[in-house]
């Protein structure tokens, strides 16, 4: 499988615990995005990277959230001191940076579903 | 962030009919638009994209129309099949490769 992979697929945690999710993008893709999706809503942007550089982070993102992409390949998203409101599907996507044609589609992984109890 | 919205939250069509899903956006600077399909429990799947310098683009059984004057985007699915049942999202961005904004989604149900 050469698509975007995310691990774990499901995570149940107690409120106050820390959780970390992993995303492995398509190998030649240099851009990597994190989104959060709650039931009945569209994905909400969290942050994105080009190679190892974090280019943008949503202003809505709590300080409890941090993402890294240390070697420009896989990325991790950590949530500290989880709250029930953090329960959601966390989606990762990857793409190529725009080329001469400008078009570049982003491919999504299957997501990690987080439940905070 | 920018506002991207969909006109109808649900749509039911008979198998074999054509489907039209609409989307409005508010950012006149948006340059790149994407339609995604999301089945239950799965991540969004890319369907088709369009740049702002185009008003129509066709794929396999799908066509995207862009009306920049009224900031409206539509997805047309020809000969809708049961496998097309899913939630469809439009997304827009100021430039390809940048972060993009999603609307709420339209749930399409195909009636056999």
Coordinates of N, CA, C and O in Angstrom, one line a residue, chain B residues 4-105:
Chain B
X4 N -16.8 28.3 3.5 CA -17.1 27.4 2.4 C -18.4 26.7 2.8 O -18.4 26.0 3.8
X5 N -19.5 26.8 2.1 CA -20.7 26.2 2.5 C -21.4 25.5 1.4 O -21.1 25.7 0.3
X6 N -22.2 24.5 1.8 CA -23.0 23.8 0.8 C -24.4 24.1 0.9 O -25.0 24.4 2.0
X7 N -25.1 24.1 -0.2 CA -26.5 24.5 -0.2 C -27.4 23.5 0.4 O -28.4 23.9 1.1
X8 N -27.2 22.2 0.2 CA -28.1 21.2 0.7 C -27.3 20.2 1.5 O -26.3 19.6 1.1
X9 N -27.8 19.9 2.7 CA -27.0 18.9 3.5 C -27.3 17.5 3.0 O -26.4 16.6 3.3
X10 N -28.4 17.2 2.4 CA -28.7 15.8 2.0 C -29.3 15.8 0.6 O -29.9 16.8 0.2
X11 N -29.0 14.8 -0.2 CA -29.5 14.6 -1.5 C -29.8 13.2 -1.8 O -28.9 12.3 -1.6
X12 N -31.0 12.9 -2.3 CA -31.3 11.5 -2.7 C -31.6 11.4 -4.1 O -32.4 12.3 -4.6
X13 N -31.0 10.5 -4.8 CA -31.3 10.4 -6.3 C -31.5 8.9 -6.6 O -31.0 8.0 -5.9
X14 N -32.2 8.7 -7.7 CA -32.4 7.3 -8.2 C -31.2 6.9 -8.9 O -30.5 7.6 -9.6
X15 N -30.9 5.6 -8.8 CA -29.8 5.0 -9.5 C -29.9 5.3 -11.0 O -31.0 5.1 -11.6
X16 N -28.9 5.7 -11.6 CA -28.9 6.0 -13.1 C -29.2 7.4 -13.4 O -28.8 7.9 -14.5
X17 N -29.7 8.2 -12.4 CA -29.9 9.6 -12.7 C -28.6 10.4 -12.5 O -27.7 9.8 -11.9
X18 N -28.7 11.6 -12.9 CA -27.5 12.5 -12.7 C -27.7 13.2 -11.3 O -28.8 13.6 -10.9
X19 N -26.6 13.4 -10.7 CA -26.6 14.2 -9.4 C -25.8 15.5 -9.5 O -24.8 15.6 -10.2
X20 N -26.3 16.5 -8.9 CA -25.7 17.8 -8.8 C -25.5 18.2 -7.4 O -26.5 18.3 -6.7
X21 N -24.3 18.4 -6.9 CA -24.0 18.9 -5.6 C -23.4 20.3 -5.7 O -22.5 20.5 -6.5
X22 N -24.0 21.2 -4.9 CA -23.6 22.6 -5.0 C -22.8 23.0 -3.8 O -22.9 22.5 -2.7
X23 N -22.0 24.1 -4.0 CA -21.1 24.6 -3.0 C -20.9 26.1 -3.2 O -20.7 26.5 -4.4
X24 N -21.0 26.9 -2.2 CA -20.7 28.3 -2.3 C -19.5 28.6 -1.5 O -19.2 28.0 -0.4
X25 N -18.7 29.5 -1.9 CA -17.5 29.9 -1.2 C -17.5 31.5 -1.1 O -18.2 32.1 -1.8
X26 N -16.8 32.0 -0.1 CA -16.9 33.4 0.2 C -15.6 34.2 -0.1 O -15.6 35.4 -0.3
X27 N -14.5 33.4 -0.2 CA -13.2 34.1 -0.5 C -13.0 34.3 -2.0 O -12.7 33.3 -2.7
X28 N -13.1 35.5 -2.4 CA -12.9 35.8 -3.8 C -11.5 35.5 -4.3 O -11.2 35.4 -5.5
X29 N -10.5 35.4 -3.3 CA -9.1 35.2 -3.7 C -8.8 33.7 -3.8 O -7.7 33.3 -4.2
X30 N -9.8 32.9 -3.6 CA -9.6 31.4 -3.7 C -9.2 31.1 -5.1 O -9.8 31.5 -6.1
X31 N -8.2 30.2 -5.2 CA -7.6 30.0 -6.5 C -7.7 28.5 -7.0 O -7.6 28.2 -8.1
X32 N -8.0 27.6 -6.0 CA -8.0 26.2 -6.3 C -9.1 25.5 -5.5 O -9.2 25.8 -4.3
X33 N -9.8 24.7 -6.2 CA -11.0 24.0 -5.6 C -10.9 22.5 -5.8 O -10.5 22.1 -6.8
X34 N -11.3 21.8 -4.8 CA -11.3 20.3 -4.8 C -12.6 19.8 -4.3 O -13.2 20.3 -3.4
X35 N -13.0 18.7 -5.0 CA -14.1 17.9 -4.5 C -13.6 16.6 -3.9 O -12.8 15.9 -4.5
X36 N -14.1 16.3 -2.7 CA -13.7 15.0 -2.0 C -15.0 14.2 -1.8 O -16.0 14.8 -1.5
X37 N -14.8 12.9 -1.8 CA -15.9 12.0 -1.4 C -15.4 11.3 -0.1 O -14.3 10.8 0.0
X38 N -16.3 11.2 0.8 CA -15.9 10.5 2.1 C -17.0 9.5 2.4 O -18.2 9.8 2.7
X39 N -16.6 8.2 2.5 CA -17.5 7.1 2.9 C -17.3 7.0 4.4 O -16.3 7.3 5.0
X40 N -18.3 6.4 5.0 CA -18.3 6.2 6.4 C -17.1 5.5 7.0 O -16.7 4.4 6.5
X41 N -16.4 6.1 7.9 CA -15.3 5.5 8.6 C -14.0 5.6 7.8 O -13.0 5.1 8.2
X42 N -14.0 6.4 6.7 CA -12.8 6.5 5.8 C -12.4 7.9 5.7 O -13.2 8.8 6.0
X43 N -11.2 8.1 5.3 CA -10.7 9.5 5.0 C -11.3 10.0 3.7 O -11.7 9.2 2.8
X44 N -11.3 11.3 3.5 CA -11.7 11.9 2.2 C -10.9 11.4 1.0 O -9.7 11.2 1.1
X45 N -11.6 11.1 -0.1 CA -11.0 10.6 -1.3 C -11.1 11.7 -2.4 O -12.2 12.2 -2.7
X46 N -10.0 12.0 -3.0 CA -10.0 13.1 -4.0 C -10.8 12.6 -5.2 O -10.8 11.5 -5.7
X47 N -11.7 13.5 -5.7 CA -12.5 13.2 -6.9 C -12.0 14.0 -8.1 O -11.6 13.5 -9.1
X48 N -12.0 15.3 -8.0 CA -11.6 16.2 -9.1 C -11.3 17.6 -8.5 O -11.7 18.0 -7.5
X49 N -10.4 18.3 -9.3 CA -10.1 19.6 -8.8 C -10.2 20.6 -10.0 O -10.4 20.2 -11.2
X50 N -10.1 21.9 -9.7 CA -10.2 22.9 -10.7 C -9.5 24.2 -10.3 O -9.6 24.5 -9.1
X51 N -8.8 24.8 -11.2 CA -8.2 26.1 -10.9 C -9.1 27.2 -11.2 O -10.1 27.1 -12.0
X52 N -8.9 28.4 -10.7 CA -9.8 29.5 -10.9 C -9.7 30.0 -12.3 O -10.6 30.8 -12.7
X53 N -8.7 29.6 -13.1 CA -8.6 30.1 -14.5 C -9.4 29.2 -15.4 O -9.4 29.4 -16.6
X54 N -10.2 28.3 -14.8 CA -11.1 27.4 -15.6 C -12.5 27.5 -15.1 O -12.7 27.9 -14.0
X55 N -13.5 27.2 -16.0 CA -14.8 27.2 -15.5 C -15.5 25.8 -15.5 O -16.6 25.6 -15.0
X56 N -14.7 24.9 -16.1 CA -15.3 23.5 -16.2 C -14.1 22.5 -16.4 O -13.2 22.8 -17.0
X57 N -14.3 21.4 -15.7 CA -13.4 20.4 -15.9 C -14.1 19.0 -15.7 O -15.0 18.9 -14.9
X58 N -13.7 18.1 -16.6 CA -14.4 16.8 -16.6 C -13.5 15.7 -16.3 O -12.3 15.7 -16.6
X59 N -14.0 14.7 -15.5 CA -13.3 13.5 -15.2 C -14.2 12.3 -15.7 O -15.1 12.5 -16.5
X60 N -13.9 11.2 -15.1 CA -14.7 10.0 -15.4 C -16.0 10.1 -14.7 O -16.1 10.0 -13.5
X61 N -17.1 10.3 -15.4 CA -18.5 10.4 -14.8 C -18.7 11.7 -14.0 O -19.8 11.9 -13.5
X62 N -17.7 12.5 -13.7 CA -17.8 13.7 -12.9 C -17.4 14.9 -13.7 O -16.5 14.9 -14.5
X63 N -18.1 16.0 -13.4 CA -17.8 17.3 -14.0 C -17.9 18.3 -12.9 O -18.8 18.3 -12.1
X64 N -16.9 19.2 -12.8 CA -16.9 20.3 -11.9 C -17.1 21.6 -12.7 O -16.4 21.8 -13.7
X65 N -18.0 22.4 -12.2 CA -18.3 23.7 -12.8 C -17.9 24.8 -11.8 O -18.3 24.7 -10.6
X66 N -17.3 25.8 -12.2 CA -16.9 26.9 -11.3 C -17.4 28.2 -11.9 O -17.2 28.6 -13.1
X67 N -18.2 28.9 -11.1 CA -18.7 30.2 -11.5 C -18.1 31.3 -10.5 O -18.6 31.4 -9.4
X68 N -17.1 31.9 -10.9 CA -16.4 32.9 -10.0 C -17.2 34.1 -9.8 O -17.0 34.8 -8.8
X69 N -18.1 34.4 -10.7 CA -18.9 35.7 -10.5 C -19.7 35.6 -9.3 O -19.8 36.5 -8.5
X70 N -20.3 34.4 -9.1 CA -21.2 34.3 -7.9 C -20.6 33.4 -6.9 O -21.2 33.0 -5.9
X71 N -19.3 33.0 -7.1 CA -18.5 32.2 -6.1 C -19.3 30.9 -5.8 O -19.6 30.6 -4.7
X72 N -19.5 30.2 -6.9 CA -20.3 28.9 -6.8 C -19.6 27.8 -7.5 O -19.0 28.0 -8.6
X73 N -19.6 26.7 -6.9 CA -18.9 25.5 -7.4 C -20.0 24.3 -7.4 O -20.8 24.2 -6.5
X74 N -19.9 23.5 -8.4 CA -20.8 22.4 -8.4 C -20.1 21.1 -8.9 O -19.2 21.2 -9.7
X75 N -20.6 20.0 -8.4 CA -20.1 18.7 -8.9 C -21.3 17.9 -9.5 O -22.3 17.8 -8.9
X76 N -21.1 17.5 -10.7 CA -22.1 16.7 -11.4 C -21.6 15.3 -11.5 O -20.5 15.1 -12.0
X77 N -22.4 14.4 -11.1 CA -22.1 13.0 -11.3 C -23.1 12.4 -12.2 O -24.3 12.4 -12.0
X78 N -22.6 11.8 -13.3 CA -23.4 11.2 -14.3 C -23.8 9.8 -14.0 O -22.9 9.0 -13.4
X79 N -25.0 9.4 -14.3 CA -25.4 8.0 -14.1 C -25.0 7.5 -12.7 O -24.3 6.5 -12.6
X80 N -25.6 8.1 -11.7 CA -25.2 7.8 -10.3 C -25.4 6.4 -10.0 O -26.4 5.8 -10.3
X81 N -24.5 5.8 -9.3 CA -24.5 4.4 -8.9 C -24.5 4.3 -7.4 O -24.2 5.2 -6.7
X82 N -25.0 3.1 -6.9 CA -25.0 3.0 -5.4 C -23.7 3.2 -4.7 O -23.7 3.8 -3.6
X83 N -22.6 2.9 -5.4 CA -21.3 3.2 -4.8 C -20.9 4.6 -4.7 O -19.9 5.0 -4.1
X84 N -21.8 5.5 -5.3 CA -21.5 6.9 -5.2 C -22.1 7.5 -3.9 O -21.9 8.6 -3.5
X85 N -22.9 6.7 -3.1 CA -23.4 7.1 -1.9 C -22.3 7.4 -0.9 O -21.5 6.6 -0.6
X86 N -22.3 8.7 -0.4 CA -21.2 9.1 0.5 C -21.5 10.6 0.8 O -22.5 11.1 0.4
X87 N -20.6 11.2 1.6 CA -20.7 12.6 1.9 C -19.7 13.3 1.0 O -18.5 12.8 0.8
X88 N -20.1 14.3 0.3 CA -19.2 15.0 -0.6 C -18.9 16.4 0.0 O -19.8 17.1 0.4
X89 N -17.6 16.7 -0.1 CA -17.1 18.0 0.4 C -16.5 18.8 -0.7 O -15.7 18.2 -1.5
X90 N -16.7 20.1 -0.7 CA -15.9 20.9 -1.5 C -14.9 21.6 -0.6 O -15.1 21.8 0.6
X91 N -13.7 21.9 -1.1 CA -12.6 22.5 -0.4 C -12.0 23.6 -1.3 O -11.9 23.4 -2.5
X92 N -11.5 24.6 -0.7 CA -10.9 25.7 -1.5 C -9.6 26.2 -0.7 O -9.5 26.0 0.5
X93 N -8.8 26.7 -1.5 CA -7.5 27.3 -1.0 C -7.1 28.5 -1.9 O -7.5 28.6 -3.0
X94 N -6.3 29.3 -1.2 CA -5.8 30.5 -2.0 C -4.8 30.1 -3.0 O -4.6 30.8 -4.0
X95 N -4.1 28.9 -2.8 CA -3.1 28.5 -3.8 C -3.0 27.0 -3.6 O -3.0 26.5 -2.5
X96 N -2.8 26.2 -4.7 CA -2.6 24.8 -4.6 C -1.4 24.5 -3.7 O -0.4 25.1 -3.8
X97 N -1.6 23.5 -2.9 CA -0.5 23.1 -2.0 C -0.6 23.7 -0.6 O 0.1 23.3 0.3
X98 N -1.3 24.8 -0.6 CA -1.5 25.5 0.7 C -2.7 24.7 1.5 O -3.4 23.9 0.9
X99 N -2.8 25.1 2.7 CA -3.9 24.5 3.5 C -5.3 24.9 2.9 O -5.4 26.0 2.3
X100 N -6.2 24.0 2.9 CA -7.5 24.3 2.3 C -8.6 24.1 3.3 O -8.5 23.4 4.3
X101 N -9.7 24.8 3.0 CA -10.9 24.9 3.9 C -12.0 24.0 3.3 O -12.3 24.1 2.1
X102 N -12.6 23.3 4.2 CA -13.7 22.4 3.8 C -15.1 23.0 4.2 O -15.2 23.7 5.2
X103 N -16.1 22.7 3.4 CA -17.5 23.0 3.8 C -18.0 21.8 4.7 O -17.3 20.9 5.1
X104 N -19.3 21.9 5.1 CA -19.9 20.9 6.0 C -20.1 19.6 5.3 O -20.0 18.6 5.9
X105 N -20.4 19.6 4.0 CA -20.6 18.4 3.3 C -22.1 18.2 2.9 O -23.0 18.6 3.5

